[in-house]
PDB file of C-alpha atoms in Angstrom:
ATOM      1  CA  MET A   1      94.760  75.308  82.816  1.00 46.00           C
ATOM      2  CA  GLY A   2      95.923  72.858  85.367  1.00 44.00           C
ATOM      3  CA  ARG A   3      92.590  72.593  86.715  1.00 45.00           C
ATOM      4  CA  VAL A   4      89.182  72.806  84.657  1.00 42.00           C
ATOM      5  CA  LEU A   5      87.233  75.783  85.567  1.00 48.00           C
ATOM      6  CA  ASN A   6      83.636  75.226  84.923  1.00 48.00           C
ATOM      7  CA  ARG A   7      80.376  76.572  85.685  1.00 44.00           C
ATOM      8  CA  LEU A   8      79.811  73.665  88.334  1.00 39.00           C
ATOM      9  CA  SER A   9      82.876  74.542  90.186  1.00 47.00           C
ATOM     10  CA  VAL A  10      82.080  78.160  90.035  1.00 45.00           C
ATOM     11  CA  ALA A  11      78.573  77.602  91.447  1.00 43.00           C
ATOM     12  CA  LYS A  12      80.298  75.354  94.464  1.00 45.00           C
ATOM     13  CA  VAL A  13      82.680  78.290  95.516  1.00 43.00           C
ATOM     14  CA  ALA A  14      79.785  80.930  95.100  1.00 44.00           C
ATOM     15  CA  ASN A  15      78.105  78.821  97.735  1.00 47.00           C
ATOM     16  CA  THR A  16      80.918  78.921 100.278  1.00 48.00           C
ATOM     17  CA  LYS A  17      82.449  81.546 102.387  1.00 58.00           C
ATOM     18  CA  LYS A  18      86.120  81.079 100.999  1.00 68.00           C
ATOM     19  CA  PRO A  19      87.635  81.764  97.810  1.00 71.00           C
ATOM     20  CA  GLY A  20      88.602  79.107  95.541  1.00 82.00           C
ATOM     21  CA  TYR A  21      92.029  78.785  93.675  1.00 86.00           C
ATOM     22  CA  TYR A  22      92.580  77.273  90.256  1.00 86.00           C
ATOM     23  CA  ALA A  23      96.124  76.584  89.439  1.00 88.00           C
ATOM     24  CA  ASP A  24      97.539  77.166  85.700  1.00 85.00           C
ATOM     25  CA  GLY A  25     100.981  76.414  86.473  1.00 87.00           C
ATOM     26  CA  GLY A  26     104.373  78.496  87.168  1.00 87.00           C
ATOM     27  CA  ASN A  27     102.645  80.062  90.387  1.00 88.00           C
ATOM     28  CA  LEU A  28      99.567  81.444  88.371  1.00 91.00           C
ATOM     29  CA  TYR A  29      96.286  81.133  89.860  1.00 91.00           C
ATOM     30  CA  LEU A  30      92.790  82.113  89.198  1.00 90.00           C
ATOM     31  CA  ARG A  31      91.019  83.168  92.296  1.00 89.00           C
ATOM     32  CA  VAL A  32      87.129  82.938  92.300  1.00 89.00           C
ATOM     33  CA  ALA A  33      85.465  84.784  95.155  1.00 86.00           C
ATOM     34  CA  PRO A  34      82.400  83.396  97.077  1.00 82.00           C
ATOM     35  CA  GLY A  35      80.126  85.893  94.937  1.00 78.00           C
ATOM     36  CA  GLY A  36      81.626  84.602  91.427  1.00 81.00           C
ATOM     37  CA  SER A  37      83.938  87.316  90.613  1.00 86.00           C
ATOM     38  CA  LYS A  38      87.392  86.203  89.212  1.00 90.00           C
ATOM     39  CA  GLY A  39      90.816  87.486  89.321  1.00 91.00           C
ATOM     40  CA  TRP A  40      94.510  86.326  88.448  1.00 92.00           C
ATOM     41  CA  MET A  41      97.068  86.160  91.248  1.00 91.00           C
ATOM     42  CA  PHE A  42     100.779  85.410  91.267  1.00 92.00           C
ATOM     43  CA  ARG A  43     101.666  83.562  94.453  1.00 91.00           C
ATOM     44  CA  PHE A  44     105.517  83.585  95.477  1.00 90.00           C
ATOM     45  CA  ALA A  45     107.858  83.243  98.365  1.00 89.00           C
ATOM     46  CA  MET A  46     110.333  85.554  99.678  1.00 84.00           C
ATOM     47  CA  ALA A  47     112.397  86.043 102.696  1.00 81.00           C
ATOM     48  CA  GLY A  48     110.410  83.073 104.162  1.00 82.00           C
ATOM     49  CA  LYS A  49     107.202  84.655 103.438  1.00 88.00           C
ATOM     50  CA  THR A  50     104.404  83.848 100.807  1.00 89.00           C
ATOM     51  CA  ARG A  51     102.740  86.640  99.002  1.00 89.00           C
ATOM     52  CA  ASP A  52      99.986  86.919  96.415  1.00 88.00           C
ATOM     53  CA  ALA A  53     100.320  89.612  93.753  1.00 88.00           C
ATOM     54  CA  GLY A  54      97.395  90.552  92.009  1.00 89.00           C
ATOM     55  CA  LEU A  55      97.555  90.624  88.079  1.00 88.00           C
ATOM     56  CA  GLY A  56      93.949  91.963  87.376  1.00 87.00           C
ATOM     57  CA  SER A  57      90.563  90.696  87.117  1.00 88.00           C
ATOM     58  CA  PHE A  58      89.113  88.248  84.613  1.00 90.00           C
ATOM     59  CA  PRO A  59      88.001  88.355  81.659  1.00 88.00           C
ATOM     60  CA  ALA A  60      89.337  92.106  81.672  1.00 89.00           C
ATOM     61  CA  VAL A  61      92.813  90.551  81.745  1.00 88.00           C
ATOM     62  CA  SER A  62      92.968  87.376  79.247  1.00 89.00           C
ATOM     63  CA  LEU A  63      94.775  84.153  80.242  1.00 90.00           C
ATOM     64  CA  LEU A  64      97.342  84.870  77.772  1.00 92.00           C
ATOM     65  CA  LYS A  65      98.014  88.374  79.140  1.00 92.00           C
ATOM     66  CA  ALA A  66      98.043  86.898  82.761  1.00 90.00           C
ATOM     67  CA  ARG A  67     100.567  84.214  81.780  1.00 93.00           C
ATOM     68  CA  LYS A  68     102.836  87.053  80.280  1.00 92.00           C
ATOM     69  CA  ARG A  69     102.503  89.120  83.542  1.00 90.00           C
ATOM     70  CA  ALA A  70     103.357  86.040  85.407  1.00 91.00           C
ATOM     71  CA  GLN A  71     106.311  85.268  83.614  1.00 92.00           C
ATOM     72  CA  GLN A  72     107.621  88.806  84.281  1.00 90.00           C
ATOM     73  CA  TYR A  73     106.947  88.272  87.949  1.00 90.00           C
ATOM     74  CA  ARG A  74     108.896  84.990  88.044  1.00 91.00           C
ATOM     75  CA  GLU A  75     111.726  86.632  86.275  1.00 90.00           C
ATOM     76  CA  LEU A  76     111.590  89.184  89.020  1.00 89.00           C
ATOM     77  CA  VAL A  77     111.635  86.646  91.894  1.00 90.00           C
ATOM     78  CA  ALA A  78     114.602  84.871  90.206  1.00 89.00           C
ATOM     79  CA  ASP A  79     116.704  88.127  90.437  1.00 85.00           C
ATOM     80  CA  GLY A  80     115.527  88.579  94.082  1.00 88.00           C
ATOM     81  CA  ILE A  81     113.150  91.411  93.459  1.00 89.00           C
ATOM     82  CA  ASP A  82     109.758  91.503  95.106  1.00 88.00           C
ATOM     83  CA  PRO A  83     107.230  91.930  92.468  1.00 87.00           C
ATOM     84  CA  ILE A  84     104.836  93.806  94.730  1.00 86.00           C
ATOM     85  CA  GLU A  85     107.419  96.249  95.738  1.00 88.00           C
ATOM     86  CA  ALA A  86     108.608  96.584  92.191  1.00 87.00           C
ATOM     87  CA  ARG A  87     105.165  97.273  90.913  1.00 88.00           C
ATOM     88  CA  LYS A  88     104.645  99.885  93.831  1.00 88.00           C
ATOM     89  CA  ALA A  89     108.077 101.628  92.968  1.00 87.00           C
ATOM     90  CA  GLU A  90     106.767 101.957  89.520  1.00 83.00           C
ATOM     91  CA  HIS A  91     103.476 103.434  90.265  1.00 82.00           C
ATOM     92  CA  ASP A  92     105.106 105.935  92.663  1.00 78.00           C
ATOM     93  CA  ALA A  93     107.499 106.934  89.876  1.00 76.00           C
ATOM     94  CA  ALA A  94     104.788 107.393  87.361  1.00 75.00           C
ATOM     95  CA  ARG A  95     102.793 109.544  90.081  1.00 73.00           C
ATOM     96  CA  ALA A  96     105.832 111.680  90.553  1.00 70.00           C
ATOM     97  CA  ALA A  97     106.318 112.001  86.624  1.00 68.00           C
ATOM     98  CA  SER A  98     102.718 113.209  86.642  1.00 68.00           C
ATOM     99  CA  ALA A  99     103.031 115.695  89.382  1.00 61.00           C
ATOM    100  CA  LYS A 100     105.987 117.337  87.653  1.00 62.00           C
ATOM    101  CA  ALA A 101     103.887 117.647  84.658  1.00 76.00           C
ATOM    102  CA  MET A 102     102.244 120.617  86.085  1.00 89.00           C
ATOM    103  CA  THR A 103     102.575 123.549  84.058  1.00 93.00           C
ATOM    104  CA  PHE A 104     104.135 127.073  85.486  1.00 95.00           C
ATOM    105  CA  GLU A 105     100.761 128.643  85.298  1.00 95.00           C
ATOM    106  CA  GLN A 106      99.021 126.049  87.264  1.00 94.00           C
ATOM    107  CA  CYS A 107     101.927 126.235  89.964  1.00 94.00           C
ATOM    108  CA  ALA A 108     101.435 129.771  90.100  1.00 95.00           C
ATOM    109  CA  ARG A 109      97.787 129.761  90.399  1.00 95.00           C
ATOM    110  CA  ALA A 110      98.015 127.277  93.257  1.00 93.00           C
ATOM    111  CA  PHE A 111     100.935 129.256  94.870  1.00 93.00           C
ATOM    112  CA  MET A 112      98.677 132.406  94.978  1.00 92.00           C
ATOM    113  CA  ALA A 113      95.443 130.448  96.228  1.00 91.00           C
ATOM    114  CA  SER A 114      97.670 129.099  99.086  1.00 89.00           C
ATOM    115  CA  HIS A 115      98.665 132.710  99.916  1.00 87.00           C
ATOM    116  CA  ASP A 116      95.505 134.451  99.567  1.00 81.00           C
ATOM    117  CA  ALA A 117      94.903 134.962 103.313  1.00 76.00           C
ATOM    118  CA  GLY A 118      98.609 136.430 103.621  1.00 72.00           C
ATOM    119  CA  TRP A 119      98.550 139.128 101.083  1.00 72.00           C
ATOM    120  CA  ARG A 120      98.929 142.639 102.443  1.00 66.00           C
ATOM    121  CA  SER A 121      95.729 143.816 100.735  1.00 69.00           C
ATOM    122  CA  SER A 122      93.486 142.833  97.984  1.00 73.00           C
ATOM    123  CA  ARG A 123      95.562 145.185  95.599  1.00 76.00           C
ATOM    124  CA  HIS A 124      98.690 143.314  96.132  1.00 78.00           C
ATOM    125  CA  SER A 125      96.822 140.206  95.352  1.00 83.00           C
ATOM    126  CA  SER A 126      95.613 141.600  92.076  1.00 86.00           C
ATOM    127  CA  GLN A 127      99.074 142.976  91.296  1.00 88.00           C
ATOM    128  CA  TRP A 128     100.567 139.481  91.449  1.00 92.00           C
ATOM    129  CA  ARG A 129      97.869 137.946  89.254  1.00 92.00           C
ATOM    130  CA  ALA A 130      97.932 140.800  86.597  1.00 93.00           C
ATOM    131  CA  SER A 131     101.701 140.929  86.369  1.00 94.00           C
ATOM    132  CA  LEU A 132     101.889 137.252  85.840  1.00 95.00           C
ATOM    133  CA  ALA A 133      98.980 136.939  83.512  1.00 95.00           C
ATOM    134  CA  THR A 134     100.332 139.944  81.417  1.00 95.00           C
ATOM    135  CA  HIS A 135     104.173 139.230  81.214  1.00 96.00           C
ATOM    136  CA  VAL A 136     104.675 135.589  82.147  1.00 96.00           C
ATOM    137  CA  PHE A 137     101.966 133.300  81.396  1.00 96.00           C
ATOM    138  CA  PRO A 138     102.118 134.105  77.489  1.00 95.00           C
ATOM    139  CA  VAL A 139     105.728 132.897  77.416  1.00 96.00           C
ATOM    140  CA  ILE A 140     106.224 130.297  80.049  1.00 96.00           C
ATOM    141  CA  GLY A 141     102.688 129.443  81.416  1.00 94.00           C
ATOM    142  CA  ALA A 142     101.807 126.332  79.492  1.00 94.00           C
ATOM    143  CA  LEU A 143     105.414 124.821  79.871  1.00 94.00           C
ATOM    144  CA  PRO A 144     106.000 122.201  82.623  1.00 92.00           C
ATOM    145  CA  VAL A 145     107.294 123.983  85.615  1.00 93.00           C
ATOM    146  CA  SER A 146     109.976 121.239  85.857  1.00 90.00           C
ATOM    147  CA  SER A 147     111.258 122.600  82.383  1.00 92.00           C
ATOM    148  CA  ILE A 148     111.600 126.136  83.496  1.00 95.00           C
ATOM    149  CA  ASP A 149     115.387 127.215  83.061  1.00 96.00           C
ATOM    150  CA  THR A 150     117.634 130.270  83.170  1.00 96.00           C
ATOM    151  CA  GLY A 151     116.881 130.865  79.589  1.00 95.00           C
ATOM    152  CA  LEU A 152     113.278 130.760  79.664  1.00 96.00           C
ATOM    153  CA  VAL A 153     113.383 133.278  82.694  1.00 96.00           C
ATOM    154  CA  VAL A 154     115.719 135.623  80.782  1.00 96.00           C
ATOM    155  CA  GLN A 155     113.214 135.524  77.649  1.00 96.00           C
ATOM    156  CA  VAL A 156     110.384 136.541  79.848  1.00 96.00           C
ATOM    157  CA  LEU A 157     112.406 139.481  81.406  1.00 95.00           C
ATOM    158  CA  LYS A 158     114.770 140.558  78.690  1.00 92.00           C
ATOM    159  CA  GLN A 159     112.503 143.425  76.941  1.00 92.00           C
ATOM    160  CA  LEU A 160     110.424 144.143  80.076  1.00 93.00           C
ATOM    161  CA  TRP A 161     113.628 144.765  81.899  1.00 93.00           C
ATOM    162  CA  LYS A 162     114.677 147.392  79.477  1.00 90.00           C
ATOM    163  CA  GLU A 163     111.380 149.175  79.433  1.00 89.00           C
ATOM    164  CA  LYS A 164     110.211 148.881  82.856  1.00 90.00           C
ATOM    165  CA  PRO A 165     112.932 147.870  84.934  1.00 90.00           C
ATOM    166  CA  GLU A 166     110.932 148.218  88.475  1.00 89.00           C
ATOM    167  CA  THR A 167     107.966 146.038  87.035  1.00 91.00           C
ATOM    168  CA  ALA A 168     110.492 143.514  85.626  1.00 93.00           C
ATOM    169  CA  SER A 169     112.248 143.189  89.059  1.00 93.00           C
ATOM    170  CA  ARG A 170     108.673 142.425  90.666  1.00 94.00           C
ATOM    171  CA  VAL A 171     107.880 139.954  88.172  1.00 96.00           C
ATOM    172  CA  ARG A 172     111.188 138.191  88.545  1.00 96.00           C
ATOM    173  CA  GLY A 173     110.836 137.799  92.219  1.00 95.00           C
ATOM    174  CA  ARG A 174     107.380 136.271  91.821  1.00 96.00           C
ATOM    175  CA  ILE A 175     108.568 133.912  89.274  1.00 97.00           C
ATOM    176  CA  GLU A 176     111.559 133.204  91.952  1.00 97.00           C
ATOM    177  CA  ARG A 177     108.729 132.480  94.486  1.00 96.00           C
ATOM    178  CA  VAL A 178     106.524 130.349  92.495  1.00 96.00           C
ATOM    179  CA  LEU A 179     109.640 128.072  91.455  1.00 96.00           C
ATOM    180  CA  ASP A 180     110.556 127.795  95.072  1.00 96.00           C
ATOM    181  CA  TRP A 181     107.137 126.717  96.063  1.00 95.00           C
ATOM    182  CA  ALA A 182     107.126 124.238  93.195  1.00 93.00           C
ATOM    183  CA  LYS A 183     110.394 122.601  94.272  1.00 93.00           C
ATOM    184  CA  VAL A 184     108.986 122.426  97.789  1.00 93.00           C
ATOM    185  CA  GLY A 185     105.991 120.820  96.499  1.00 89.00           C
ATOM    186  CA  GLY A 186     107.918 118.189  94.454  1.00 86.00           C
ATOM    187  CA  TYR A 187     107.161 119.640  91.045  1.00 89.00           C
ATOM    188  CA  ARG A 188     110.690 120.365  89.991  1.00 89.00           C
ATOM    189  CA  ASP A 189     114.323 119.909  91.192  1.00 89.00           C
ATOM    190  CA  GLY A 190     117.651 121.853  91.085  1.00 91.00           C
ATOM    191  CA  GLU A 191     118.502 125.471  91.711  1.00 94.00           C
ATOM    192  CA  ASN A 192     116.151 128.300  91.033  1.00 96.00           C
ATOM    193  CA  PRO A 193     116.760 129.847  87.812  1.00 96.00           C
ATOM    194  CA  ALA A 194     115.106 133.046  88.684  1.00 96.00           C
ATOM    195  CA  ARG A 195     117.356 134.063  91.462  1.00 96.00           C
ATOM    196  CA  TRP A 196     119.016 137.258  91.182  1.00 95.00           C
ATOM    197  CA  ARG A 197     122.017 137.337  93.539  1.00 93.00           C
ATOM    198  CA  GLY A 198     125.046 135.196  91.846  1.00 93.00           C
ATOM    199  CA  HIS A 199     123.004 134.344  88.823  1.00 94.00           C
ATOM    200  CA  LEU A 200     120.703 136.532  86.866  1.00 94.00           C
ATOM    201  CA  ASP A 201     122.734 139.462  88.183  1.00 91.00           C
ATOM    202  CA  HIS A 202     125.287 138.400  85.799  1.00 91.00           C
ATOM    203  CA  LEU A 203     122.959 138.341  82.901  1.00 92.00           C
ATOM    204  CA  LEU A 204     120.713 141.355  83.281  1.00 91.00           C
ATOM    205  CA  PRO A 205     121.856 144.955  84.266  1.00 89.00           C
ATOM    206  CA  ALA A 206     121.153 146.215  87.830  1.00 85.00           C
ATOM    207  CA  LYS A 207     118.115 148.427  87.624  1.00 78.00           C
ATOM    208  CA  ARG A 208     119.840 151.648  88.838  1.00 75.00           C
ATOM    209  CA  LYS A 209     122.019 151.465  85.495  1.00 74.00           C
ATOM    210  CA  ILE A 210     118.950 151.384  83.234  1.00 74.00           C
ATOM    211  CA  ARG A 211     116.836 154.234  84.212  1.00 65.00           C
ATOM    212  CA  LYS A 212     117.543 156.954  86.961  1.00 63.00           C
ATOM    213  CA  VAL A 213     114.901 157.102  89.611  1.00 63.00           C
ATOM    214  CA  VAL A 214     113.351 160.574  89.561  1.00 71.00           C
ATOM    215  CA  HIS A 215     111.278 161.237  92.802  1.00 75.00           C
ATOM    216  CA  PHE A 216     108.546 163.608  92.853  1.00 79.00           C
ATOM    217  CA  ALA A 217     109.507 166.915  94.273  1.00 83.00           C
ATOM    218  CA  ALA A 218     108.394 167.641  97.999  1.00 84.00           C
ATOM    219  CA  MET A 219     106.008 170.327  98.941  1.00 84.00           C
ATOM    220  CA  PRO A 220     107.737 173.325 100.736  1.00 89.00           C
ATOM    221  CA  TYR A 221     106.594 173.141 104.273  1.00 85.00           C
ATOM    222  CA  ARG A 222     105.601 177.038 103.888  1.00 90.00           C
ATOM    223  CA  GLU A 223     102.881 176.122 101.318  1.00 90.00           C
ATOM    224  CA  VAL A 224     101.257 173.477 103.372  1.00 90.00           C
ATOM    225  CA  GLY A 225      98.769 175.961 104.964  1.00 91.00           C
ATOM    226  CA  GLU A 226      97.710 177.257 101.429  1.00 92.00           C
ATOM    227  CA  VAL A 227      97.257 173.700  99.873  1.00 91.00           C
ATOM    228  CA  MET A 228      95.151 172.591 103.116  1.00 92.00           C
ATOM    229  CA  ALA A 229      92.997 175.645 102.608  1.00 93.00           C
ATOM    230  CA  ARG A 230      92.206 174.462  98.971  1.00 92.00           C
ATOM    231  CA  LEU A 231      91.641 171.098  99.994  1.00 92.00           C
ATOM    232  CA  ARG A 232      88.979 171.937 102.482  1.00 92.00           C
ATOM    233  CA  SER A 233      87.205 173.995  99.797  1.00 93.00           C
ATOM    234  CA  GLU A 234      86.691 170.875  97.914  1.00 92.00           C
ATOM    235  CA  ASP A 235      84.166 168.642  98.955  1.00 91.00           C
ATOM    236  CA  THR A 236      85.587 165.354  97.387  1.00 93.00           C
ATOM    237  CA  ALA A 237      86.678 162.012  98.832  1.00 91.00           C
ATOM    238  CA  GLY A 238      90.023 162.536  97.224  1.00 90.00           C
ATOM    239  CA  ALA A 239      90.586 165.929  98.973  1.00 91.00           C
ATOM    240  CA  ARG A 240      89.645 164.484 102.307  1.00 93.00           C
ATOM    241  CA  LEU A 241      92.074 161.462 101.627  1.00 92.00           C
ATOM    242  CA  LEU A 242      95.008 163.740 100.867  1.00 92.00           C
ATOM    243  CA  GLU A 243      94.072 166.034 103.909  1.00 92.00           C
ATOM    244  CA  PHE A 244      93.961 163.148 106.230  1.00 92.00           C
ATOM    245  CA  ILE A 245      97.528 161.615 104.828  1.00 91.00           C
ATOM    246  CA  ILE A 246      98.977 165.184 105.310  1.00 91.00           C
ATOM    247  CA  LEU A 247      97.773 165.419 108.618  1.00 91.00           C
ATOM    248  CA  THR A 248      98.987 161.852 109.811  1.00 90.00           C
ATOM    249  CA  ALA A 249     102.329 161.912 107.648  1.00 88.00           C
ATOM    250  CA  CYS A 250     101.620 158.602 106.640  1.00 89.00           C
ATOM    251  CA  ARG A 251     102.082 156.868 103.215  1.00 87.00           C
ATOM    252  CA  ALA A 252      99.506 157.024 100.471  1.00 86.00           C
ATOM    253  CA  GLY A 253      98.977 153.343 100.448  1.00 85.00           C
ATOM    254  CA  GLU A 254      98.373 153.303 104.265  1.00 88.00           C
ATOM    255  CA  GLY A 255      96.007 156.171 104.070  1.00 89.00           C
ATOM    256  CA  LEU A 256      94.146 154.663 101.205  1.00 88.00           C
ATOM    257  CA  GLY A 257      93.546 151.455 102.787  1.00 86.00           C
ATOM    258  CA  ALA A 258      92.895 152.673 106.439  1.00 88.00           C
ATOM    259  CA  ARG A 259      89.839 151.021 108.242  1.00 87.00           C
ATOM    260  CA  TRP A 260      87.477 152.245 110.965  1.00 90.00           C
ATOM    261  CA  ASP A 261      88.549 149.280 113.021  1.00 89.00           C
ATOM    262  CA  GLU A 262      92.029 150.882 113.006  1.00 89.00           C
ATOM    263  CA  ILE A 263      91.021 154.211 114.690  1.00 90.00           C
ATOM    264  CA  ASP A 264      90.629 154.650 118.350  1.00 91.00           C
ATOM    265  CA  PHE A 265      88.482 157.656 118.595  1.00 91.00           C
ATOM    266  CA  GLU A 266      88.704 157.930 122.424  1.00 92.00           C
ATOM    267  CA  ARG A 267      92.530 157.779 122.494  1.00 92.00           C
ATOM    268  CA  ARG A 268      92.601 159.814 119.443  1.00 91.00           C
ATOM    269  CA  MET A 269      95.048 157.204 117.832  1.00 91.00           C
ATOM    270  CA  TRP A 270      95.161 155.357 114.625  1.00 91.00           C
ATOM    271  CA  ILE A 271      96.871 151.999 114.885  1.00 90.00           C
ATOM    272  CA  ILE A 272      98.154 150.699 111.376  1.00 87.00           C
ATOM    273  CA  ALA A 273      98.403 146.804 110.961  1.00 81.00           C
ATOM    274  CA  SER A 274     102.017 145.980 110.553  1.00 80.00           C
ATOM    275  CA  ILE A 275     101.130 144.164 107.483  1.00 77.00           C
ATOM    276  CA  ARG A 276     100.118 147.335 105.825  1.00 77.00           C
ATOM    277  CA  MET A 277     103.360 149.075 106.552  1.00 78.00           C
ATOM    278  CA  LYS A 278     106.493 149.138 104.505  1.00 71.00           C
ATOM    279  CA  ALA A 279     108.512 149.554 107.515  1.00 67.00           C
TER     280      ALA A 279
END
């Protein structure tokens, strides 16, 4: 090195309040702190300002390795590139690449966790988790979310679309929402391969063309009295629930999820929260 660093000189630095600098040449220095710790430093000037770029601590970084790094930095400076900014950009790119390495399952679970407070009900939340765990994770769950494309989405949906089109449609929508979340979060780029209109609608048939929807027959209103009498003769929670639903003309899910705090007994009124209503 340009100046010999011996135990005596280090001891002198350790007894002062200022660090000591020992030049190796080519803008490479060994910085010795007052406490005795040592590290390599590359000093350069750019745009009229002098900057110091750390090259690692000694002896973790050897003199040979420090000289190689200093040579790389000298080449950057010669090209008009700030080594510190170049290193920061490199680290940022590495972090971005690491973030995009998140799997689809990791993104899906993060999405569901962030939306827990907004689900219509615990049942809705459990349906989300069960459908993804059953139909999606086994196929694409372990893949990087950035790699999910149209072919993989179709692979998930193709057979399910034939057998259970309604379930498949919901699964598709859930995949689409997870991928949208991943894009906003910076984990993937490009268009959403799970979107329906103008995309998957060209690859998969419409639900109505696969299986005709058959609704349950409605009860003739003349039979309601007889059915109510039969319900009142049964002392079960199911009978009370069906009686309640008939009397209030509400949907089954609304009746099943009814809460005491929704009912105003003084005004004889049941106020259903909008988040629990299909309308």
